[in-house]
Coordinates of C-alpha atoms and ligand atoms in Angstrom, one line a residue:
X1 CA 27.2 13.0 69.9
X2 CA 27.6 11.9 66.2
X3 CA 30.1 13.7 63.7
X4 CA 31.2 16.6 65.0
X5 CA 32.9 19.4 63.1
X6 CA 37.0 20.1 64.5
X7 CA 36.8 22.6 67.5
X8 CA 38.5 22.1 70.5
X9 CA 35.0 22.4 71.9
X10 CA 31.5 22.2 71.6
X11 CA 28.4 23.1 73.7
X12 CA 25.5 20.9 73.0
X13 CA 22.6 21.0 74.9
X14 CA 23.8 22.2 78.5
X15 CA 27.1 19.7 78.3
X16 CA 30.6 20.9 77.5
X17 CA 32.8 18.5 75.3
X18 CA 36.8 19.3 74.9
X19 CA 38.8 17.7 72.7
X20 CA 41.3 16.2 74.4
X21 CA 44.3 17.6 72.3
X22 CA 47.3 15.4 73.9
X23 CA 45.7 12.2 72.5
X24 CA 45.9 14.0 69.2
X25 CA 47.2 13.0 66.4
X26 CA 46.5 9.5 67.2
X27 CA 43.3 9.8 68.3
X28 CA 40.2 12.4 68.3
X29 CA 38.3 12.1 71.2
X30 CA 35.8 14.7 72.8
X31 CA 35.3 14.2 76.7
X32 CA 32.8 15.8 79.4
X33 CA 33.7 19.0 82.2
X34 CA 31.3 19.2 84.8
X35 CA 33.1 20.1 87.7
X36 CA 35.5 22.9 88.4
X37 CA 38.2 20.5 89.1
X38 CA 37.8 18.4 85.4
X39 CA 37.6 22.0 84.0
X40 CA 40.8 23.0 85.9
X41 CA 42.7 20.0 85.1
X42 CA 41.7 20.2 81.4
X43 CA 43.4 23.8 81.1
X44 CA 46.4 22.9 83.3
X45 CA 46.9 19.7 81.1
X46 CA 46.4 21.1 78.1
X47 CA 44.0 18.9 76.8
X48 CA 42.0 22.3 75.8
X49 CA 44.9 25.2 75.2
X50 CA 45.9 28.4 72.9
X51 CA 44.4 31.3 74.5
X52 CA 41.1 32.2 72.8
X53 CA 40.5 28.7 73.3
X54 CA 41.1 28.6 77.0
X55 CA 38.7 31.7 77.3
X56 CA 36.2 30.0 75.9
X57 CA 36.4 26.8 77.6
X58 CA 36.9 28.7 81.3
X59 CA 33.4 30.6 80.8
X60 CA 31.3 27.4 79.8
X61 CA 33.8 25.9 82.9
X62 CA 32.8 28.6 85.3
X63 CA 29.0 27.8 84.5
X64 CA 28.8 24.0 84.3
X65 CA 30.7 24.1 87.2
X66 CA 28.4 26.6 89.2
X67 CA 25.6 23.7 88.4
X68 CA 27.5 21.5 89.9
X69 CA 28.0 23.7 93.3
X70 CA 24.3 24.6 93.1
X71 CA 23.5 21.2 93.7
X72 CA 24.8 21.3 96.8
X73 CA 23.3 24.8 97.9
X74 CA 19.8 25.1 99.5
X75 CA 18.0 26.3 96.3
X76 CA 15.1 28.7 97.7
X77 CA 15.4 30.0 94.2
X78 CA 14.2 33.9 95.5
X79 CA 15.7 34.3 98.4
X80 CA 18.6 37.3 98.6
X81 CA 20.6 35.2 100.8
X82 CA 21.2 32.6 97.7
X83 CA 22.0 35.2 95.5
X84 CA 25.2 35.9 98.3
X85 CA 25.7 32.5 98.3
X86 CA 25.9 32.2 94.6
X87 CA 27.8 35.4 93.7
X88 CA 30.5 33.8 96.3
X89 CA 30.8 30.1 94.9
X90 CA 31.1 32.1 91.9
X91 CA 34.5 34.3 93.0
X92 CA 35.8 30.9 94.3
X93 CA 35.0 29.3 91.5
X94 CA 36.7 31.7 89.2
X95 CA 39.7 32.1 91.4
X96 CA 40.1 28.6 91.5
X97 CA 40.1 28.4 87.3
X98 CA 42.2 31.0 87.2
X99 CA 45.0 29.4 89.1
X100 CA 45.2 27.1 86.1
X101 CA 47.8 28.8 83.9
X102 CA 49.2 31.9 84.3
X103 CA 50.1 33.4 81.3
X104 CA 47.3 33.6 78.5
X105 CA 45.5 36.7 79.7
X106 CA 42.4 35.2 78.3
X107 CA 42.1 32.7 81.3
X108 CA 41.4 35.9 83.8
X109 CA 39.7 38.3 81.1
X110 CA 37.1 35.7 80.2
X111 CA 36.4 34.9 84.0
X112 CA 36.3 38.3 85.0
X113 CA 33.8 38.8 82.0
X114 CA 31.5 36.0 83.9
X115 CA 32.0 37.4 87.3
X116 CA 30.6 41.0 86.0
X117 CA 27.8 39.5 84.1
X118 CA 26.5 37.7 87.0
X119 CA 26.9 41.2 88.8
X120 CA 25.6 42.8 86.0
X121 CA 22.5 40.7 85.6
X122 CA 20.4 42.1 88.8
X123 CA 19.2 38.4 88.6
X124 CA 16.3 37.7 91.0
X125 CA 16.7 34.0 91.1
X126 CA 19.4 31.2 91.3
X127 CA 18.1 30.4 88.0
X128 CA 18.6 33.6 86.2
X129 CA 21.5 34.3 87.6
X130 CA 22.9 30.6 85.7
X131 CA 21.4 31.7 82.5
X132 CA 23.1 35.4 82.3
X133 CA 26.5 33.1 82.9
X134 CA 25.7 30.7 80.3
X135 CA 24.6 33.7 78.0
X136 CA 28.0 35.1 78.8
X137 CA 30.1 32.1 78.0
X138 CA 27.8 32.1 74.7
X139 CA 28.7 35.6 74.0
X140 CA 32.7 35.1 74.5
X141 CA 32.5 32.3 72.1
X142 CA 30.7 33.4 69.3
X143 CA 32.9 37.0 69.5
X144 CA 35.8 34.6 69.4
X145 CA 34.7 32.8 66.0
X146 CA 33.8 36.5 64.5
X147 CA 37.1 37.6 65.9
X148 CA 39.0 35.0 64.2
X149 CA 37.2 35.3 60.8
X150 CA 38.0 39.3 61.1
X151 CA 42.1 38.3 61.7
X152 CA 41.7 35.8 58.8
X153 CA 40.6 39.3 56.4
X154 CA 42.9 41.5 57.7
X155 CA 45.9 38.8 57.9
X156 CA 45.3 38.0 54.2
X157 CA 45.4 41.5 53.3
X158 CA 49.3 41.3 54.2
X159 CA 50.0 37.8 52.1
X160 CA 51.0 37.2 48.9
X161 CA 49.0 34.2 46.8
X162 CA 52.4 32.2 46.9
X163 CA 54.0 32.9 49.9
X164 CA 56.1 30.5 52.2
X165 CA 54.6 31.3 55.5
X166 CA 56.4 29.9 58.7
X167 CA 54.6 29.2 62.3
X168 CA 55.5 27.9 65.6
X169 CA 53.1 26.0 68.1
X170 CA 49.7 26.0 67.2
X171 CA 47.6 28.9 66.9
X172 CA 45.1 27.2 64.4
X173 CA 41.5 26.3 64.9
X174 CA 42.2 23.7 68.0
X175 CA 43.6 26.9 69.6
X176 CA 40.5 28.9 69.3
X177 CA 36.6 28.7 68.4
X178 CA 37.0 28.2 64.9
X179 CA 39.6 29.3 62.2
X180 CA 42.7 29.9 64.5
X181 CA 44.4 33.6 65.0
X182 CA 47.7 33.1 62.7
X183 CA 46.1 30.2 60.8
X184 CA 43.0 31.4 60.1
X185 CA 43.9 33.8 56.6
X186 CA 45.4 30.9 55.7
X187 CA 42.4 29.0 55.4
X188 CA 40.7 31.7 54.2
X189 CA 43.8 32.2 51.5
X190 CA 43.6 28.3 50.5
X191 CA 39.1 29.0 50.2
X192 CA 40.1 31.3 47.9
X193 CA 42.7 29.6 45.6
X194 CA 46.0 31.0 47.4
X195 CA 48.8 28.4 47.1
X196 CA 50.9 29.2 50.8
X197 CA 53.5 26.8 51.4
X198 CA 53.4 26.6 55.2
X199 CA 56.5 25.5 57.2
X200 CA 55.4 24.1 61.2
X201 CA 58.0 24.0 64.0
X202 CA 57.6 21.2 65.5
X203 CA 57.6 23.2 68.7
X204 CA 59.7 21.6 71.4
X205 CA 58.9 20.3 74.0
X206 CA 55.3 19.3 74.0
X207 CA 55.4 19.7 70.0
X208 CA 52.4 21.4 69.5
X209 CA 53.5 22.0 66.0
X210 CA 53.9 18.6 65.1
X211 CA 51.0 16.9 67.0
X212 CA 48.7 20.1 66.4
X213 CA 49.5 22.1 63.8
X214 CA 50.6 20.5 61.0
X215 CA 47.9 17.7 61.8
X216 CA 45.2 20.5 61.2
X217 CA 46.6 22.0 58.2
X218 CA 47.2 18.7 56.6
X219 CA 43.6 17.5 57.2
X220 CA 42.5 20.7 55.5
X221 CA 44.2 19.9 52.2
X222 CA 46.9 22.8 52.9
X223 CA 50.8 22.4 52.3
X224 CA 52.4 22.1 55.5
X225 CA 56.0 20.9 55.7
X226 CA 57.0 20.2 59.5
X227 CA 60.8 21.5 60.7
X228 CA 62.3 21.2 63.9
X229 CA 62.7 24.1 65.7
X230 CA 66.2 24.3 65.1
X231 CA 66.0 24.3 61.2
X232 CA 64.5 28.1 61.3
X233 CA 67.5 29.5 60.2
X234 CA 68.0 27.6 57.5
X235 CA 64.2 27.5 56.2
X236 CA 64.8 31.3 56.3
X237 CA 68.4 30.9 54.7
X238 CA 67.3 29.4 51.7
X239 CA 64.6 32.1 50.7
X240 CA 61.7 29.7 51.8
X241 CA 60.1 32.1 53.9
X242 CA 58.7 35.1 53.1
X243 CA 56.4 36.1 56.3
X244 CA 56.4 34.8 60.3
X245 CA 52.6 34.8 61.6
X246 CA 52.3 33.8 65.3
X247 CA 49.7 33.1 67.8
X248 CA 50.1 35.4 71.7
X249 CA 48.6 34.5 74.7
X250 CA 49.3 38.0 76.2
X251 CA 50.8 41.3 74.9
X252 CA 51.0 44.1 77.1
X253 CA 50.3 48.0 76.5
X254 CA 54.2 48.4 75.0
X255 CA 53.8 45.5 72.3
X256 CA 55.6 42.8 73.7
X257 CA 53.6 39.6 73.2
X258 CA 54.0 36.5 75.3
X259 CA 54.0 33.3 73.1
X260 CA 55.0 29.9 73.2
X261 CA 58.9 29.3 73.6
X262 CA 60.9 29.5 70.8
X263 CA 58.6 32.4 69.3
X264 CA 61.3 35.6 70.1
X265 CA 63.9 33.4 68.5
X266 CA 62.3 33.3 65.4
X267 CA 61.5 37.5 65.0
X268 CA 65.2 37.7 66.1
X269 CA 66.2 35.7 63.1
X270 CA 63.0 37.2 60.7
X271 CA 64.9 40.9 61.3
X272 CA 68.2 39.1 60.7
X273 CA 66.8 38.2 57.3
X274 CA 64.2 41.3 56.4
X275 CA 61.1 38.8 56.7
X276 CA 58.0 40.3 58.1
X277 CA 57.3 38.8 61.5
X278 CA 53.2 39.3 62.6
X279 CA 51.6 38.7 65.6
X280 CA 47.9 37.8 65.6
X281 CA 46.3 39.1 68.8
X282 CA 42.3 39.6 69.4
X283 CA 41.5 42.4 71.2
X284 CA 40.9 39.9 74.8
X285 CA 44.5 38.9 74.4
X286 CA 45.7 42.6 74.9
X287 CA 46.3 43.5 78.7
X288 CA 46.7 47.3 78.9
X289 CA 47.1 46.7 82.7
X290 CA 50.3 45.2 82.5
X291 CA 53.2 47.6 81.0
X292 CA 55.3 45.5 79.6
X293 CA 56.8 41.9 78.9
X294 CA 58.6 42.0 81.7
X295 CA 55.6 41.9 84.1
X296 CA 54.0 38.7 82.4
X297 CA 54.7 35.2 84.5
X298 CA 56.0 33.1 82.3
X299 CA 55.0 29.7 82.7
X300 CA 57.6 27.0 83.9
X301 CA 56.1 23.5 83.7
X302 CA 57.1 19.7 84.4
X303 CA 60.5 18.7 83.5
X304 CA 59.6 15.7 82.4
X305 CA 58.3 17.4 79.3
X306 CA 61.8 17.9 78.2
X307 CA 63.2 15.0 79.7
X308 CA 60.6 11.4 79.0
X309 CA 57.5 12.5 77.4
X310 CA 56.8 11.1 74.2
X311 CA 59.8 8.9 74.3
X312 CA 59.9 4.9 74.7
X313 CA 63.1 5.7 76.6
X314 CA 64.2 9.4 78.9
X315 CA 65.8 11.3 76.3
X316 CA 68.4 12.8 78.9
X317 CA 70.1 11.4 82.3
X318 CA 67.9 10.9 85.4
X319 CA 69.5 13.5 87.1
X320 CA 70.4 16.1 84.8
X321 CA 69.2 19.9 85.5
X322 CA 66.3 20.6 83.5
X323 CA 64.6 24.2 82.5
X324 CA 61.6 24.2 81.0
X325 CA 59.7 27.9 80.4
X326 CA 56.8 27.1 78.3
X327 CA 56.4 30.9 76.8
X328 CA 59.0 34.0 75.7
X329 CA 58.4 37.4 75.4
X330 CA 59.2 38.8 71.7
X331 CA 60.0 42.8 72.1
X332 CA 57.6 45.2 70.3
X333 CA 60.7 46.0 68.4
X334 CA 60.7 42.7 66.2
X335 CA 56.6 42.6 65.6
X336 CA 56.6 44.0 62.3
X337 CA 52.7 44.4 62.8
X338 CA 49.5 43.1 64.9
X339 CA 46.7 41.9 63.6
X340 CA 43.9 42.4 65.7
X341 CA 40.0 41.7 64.8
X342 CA 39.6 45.2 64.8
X343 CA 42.4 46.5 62.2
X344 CA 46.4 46.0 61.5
X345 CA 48.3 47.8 64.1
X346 CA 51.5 49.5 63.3
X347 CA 53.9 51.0 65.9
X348 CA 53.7 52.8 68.0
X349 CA 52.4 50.1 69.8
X350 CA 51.9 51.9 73.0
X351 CA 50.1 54.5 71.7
X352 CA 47.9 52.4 68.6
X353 CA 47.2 49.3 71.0
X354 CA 45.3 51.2 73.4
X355 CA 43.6 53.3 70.4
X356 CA 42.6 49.9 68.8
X357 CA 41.0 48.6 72.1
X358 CA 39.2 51.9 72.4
X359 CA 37.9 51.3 68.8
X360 CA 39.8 53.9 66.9
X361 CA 40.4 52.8 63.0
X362 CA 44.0 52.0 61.9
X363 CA 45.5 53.3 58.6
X364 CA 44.6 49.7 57.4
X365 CA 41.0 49.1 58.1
X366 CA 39.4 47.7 55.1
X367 CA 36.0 46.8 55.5
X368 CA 35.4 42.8 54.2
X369 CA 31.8 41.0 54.1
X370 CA 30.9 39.7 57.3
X371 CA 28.4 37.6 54.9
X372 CA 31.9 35.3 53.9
X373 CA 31.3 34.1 58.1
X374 CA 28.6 31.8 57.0
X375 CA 31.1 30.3 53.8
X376 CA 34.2 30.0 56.1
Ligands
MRU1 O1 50.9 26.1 75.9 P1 49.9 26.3 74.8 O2 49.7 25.2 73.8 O3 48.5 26.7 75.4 O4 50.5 27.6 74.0 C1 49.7 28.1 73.0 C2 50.4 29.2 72.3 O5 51.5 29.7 72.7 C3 49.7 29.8 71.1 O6 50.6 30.1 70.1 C4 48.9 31.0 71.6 O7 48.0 30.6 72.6 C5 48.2 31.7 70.6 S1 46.7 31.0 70.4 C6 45.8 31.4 69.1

């Protein structure tokens, strides 16, 4: 495959490649989905997460795996009944993906975006039918990178050139197509001479601030200083900080935004200490079906996470209760704003999300050069 540029994935000629993000930072190695179970276990391992990135990888996953059912469908090609056939691997398929994680909305939207494609297609053959799927999945990832460059404007628009900028998990480029959501005006900051001093929790417990985050931002040239999770308060304390930005893998129509655990903790504290807390959330990560927080399943994965992983030795007794939610809900209250590809939203959330969905401009919209895509 040669040198390829960082992405948690890449689509060359018919194959998709993950990078296999829990061997990172030790080691950056990019590994072949073809079938619906390698794409499911991929997502539900996290070896491709954040949830643009997830989208993006379920889409191309719905599709390479569909190739792989096809082989074993009579292929008439013409034939009406085929079409059936297909348009009913394809649900099963995307029900199956689905089941993966539960609380990125990007995992359904992007799935439900292939399903209606395919039904939108009229296709007339097996054939065509694969390519409006792939020409989907194409789509959803190239909206992504544009969606992410857009953030990076309108996030930089709300940063000073010397800031101390804190973030937790990893919404950077491995999260997403390209750039990041929250990361992504600080690389375009740093392009263009900004000097941000960026503190990265280490994000307990599968430290995707450590591993992830401050491995990207270091490899970019970028000051990055990593904290535990725990040493928030005192980052903040000491006047380090002057704006939270955070990644969300699903806010609903109110403005509460699902995010890795940990992330409520820190607005909490941002109010405490009059620091600006903002959310970065592309449009495909807003779910005006669900009314608020409260509705979103929250994610509760393997204890060993908390208990063994990435220890030589379990780091608590054998037997000892363990909890381990992987996201939080941070009320609308504490979101000072959202950045969106399409503007900066202000509250009221539950009236200005669904206007930005709809398209309607923001008192913020400033228009940048879609031309700086190409330099980025
Ligand atoms: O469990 P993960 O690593 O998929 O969780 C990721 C996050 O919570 C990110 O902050 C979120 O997806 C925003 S992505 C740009």
């Amino acid at each position: 495959m040669g040198q390829l540029e960082l992405a948690p994935l890449h689509f060359i000629s018919g194959k998709l490649y993950i990078l296999d993000q829990t061997l990172l930072p030790r080691e950056e190695t990019y590994i072949e989905l073809s079938t619906k179970e390698e794409v499911f276990d991929a997502i539900k391992n996290l070896q491709v997460r954040g949830a643009p990135a997830i989208g993006v990888a379920a889409a191309y996953g719905a599709y390479v795996s569909m190739r792989k059912e096809l082989m074993s469908m009579p292929s008439s090609g013409y034939v009406h009944e085929d079409l059936v056939t297909f348009g009913n691997v394809l649900r099963n398929v995307c029900d199956y993906l689905r089941s993966a994680r539960p609380t990125a909305v990007n995992l359904s939207w992007a799935l439900d975006r292939v399903q209606m494609a395919f039904k939108n297609s009229h296709a007339t053959s097996i054939k065509s039918a694969a390519e409006a799927l792939l020409e989907e999945a194409t789509r959803i990832h190239q909206e992504d990178v544009d969606a992410c460059y857009a953030m990076g404007e309108y996030g930089l628009s709300l940063l000073g050139r010397e800031m101390g900028i804190l973030t937790h998990c990893n919404a950077g480029t491995l999260a997403t197509s390209k750039y990041g959501t929250c990361l992504a005006p600080i690389y375009l900051g740093s392009e263009r001479g900004y000097d941000f001093h960026v503190y990265a929790d280490e994000t307990r417990p599968l430290l995707q601030g450590a591993r992830l985050t401050a491995w990207e931002l270091n490899r970019a040239g970028i000051d990055v200083t990593l904290i535990c999770d725990n040493m928030a308060n005192t980052v903040m304390k000491q006047g380090l900080i002057d704006a939270v930005v955070v990644g969300c893998d699903r806010m609903t129509r109110n403005g509460d935004g699902a995010n890795k655990i940990g992330t409520s903790a820190l607005a909490v504290l941002a109010r405490e200490y009059d620091i600006p807390f903002y959310m970065f959330v592309p449009t495909s990560t807003i779910d005006l079906n669900t009314e608020s927080g409260e509705d979103i399943e929250i994610e509760v994965r393997d204890e060993e996470e908390v208990r063994s992983m990435w220890y030589s030795e379990p780091m608590a007794p054998e037997d000892v209760k363990i909890f381990n939610p992987s996201f939080d809900v941070t009320p609308a209250k504490y979101i000072t704003a959202v950045i969106t590809e399409k503007g900066i939203v202000r509250p009221p959330y539950d009236i200005n999300l669904e206007a930005i969905v709809r398209g309607e401009p923001q008192m913020e919209h400033i228009d940048f050069d879609v031309e700086n895509l190409d330099e980025f």
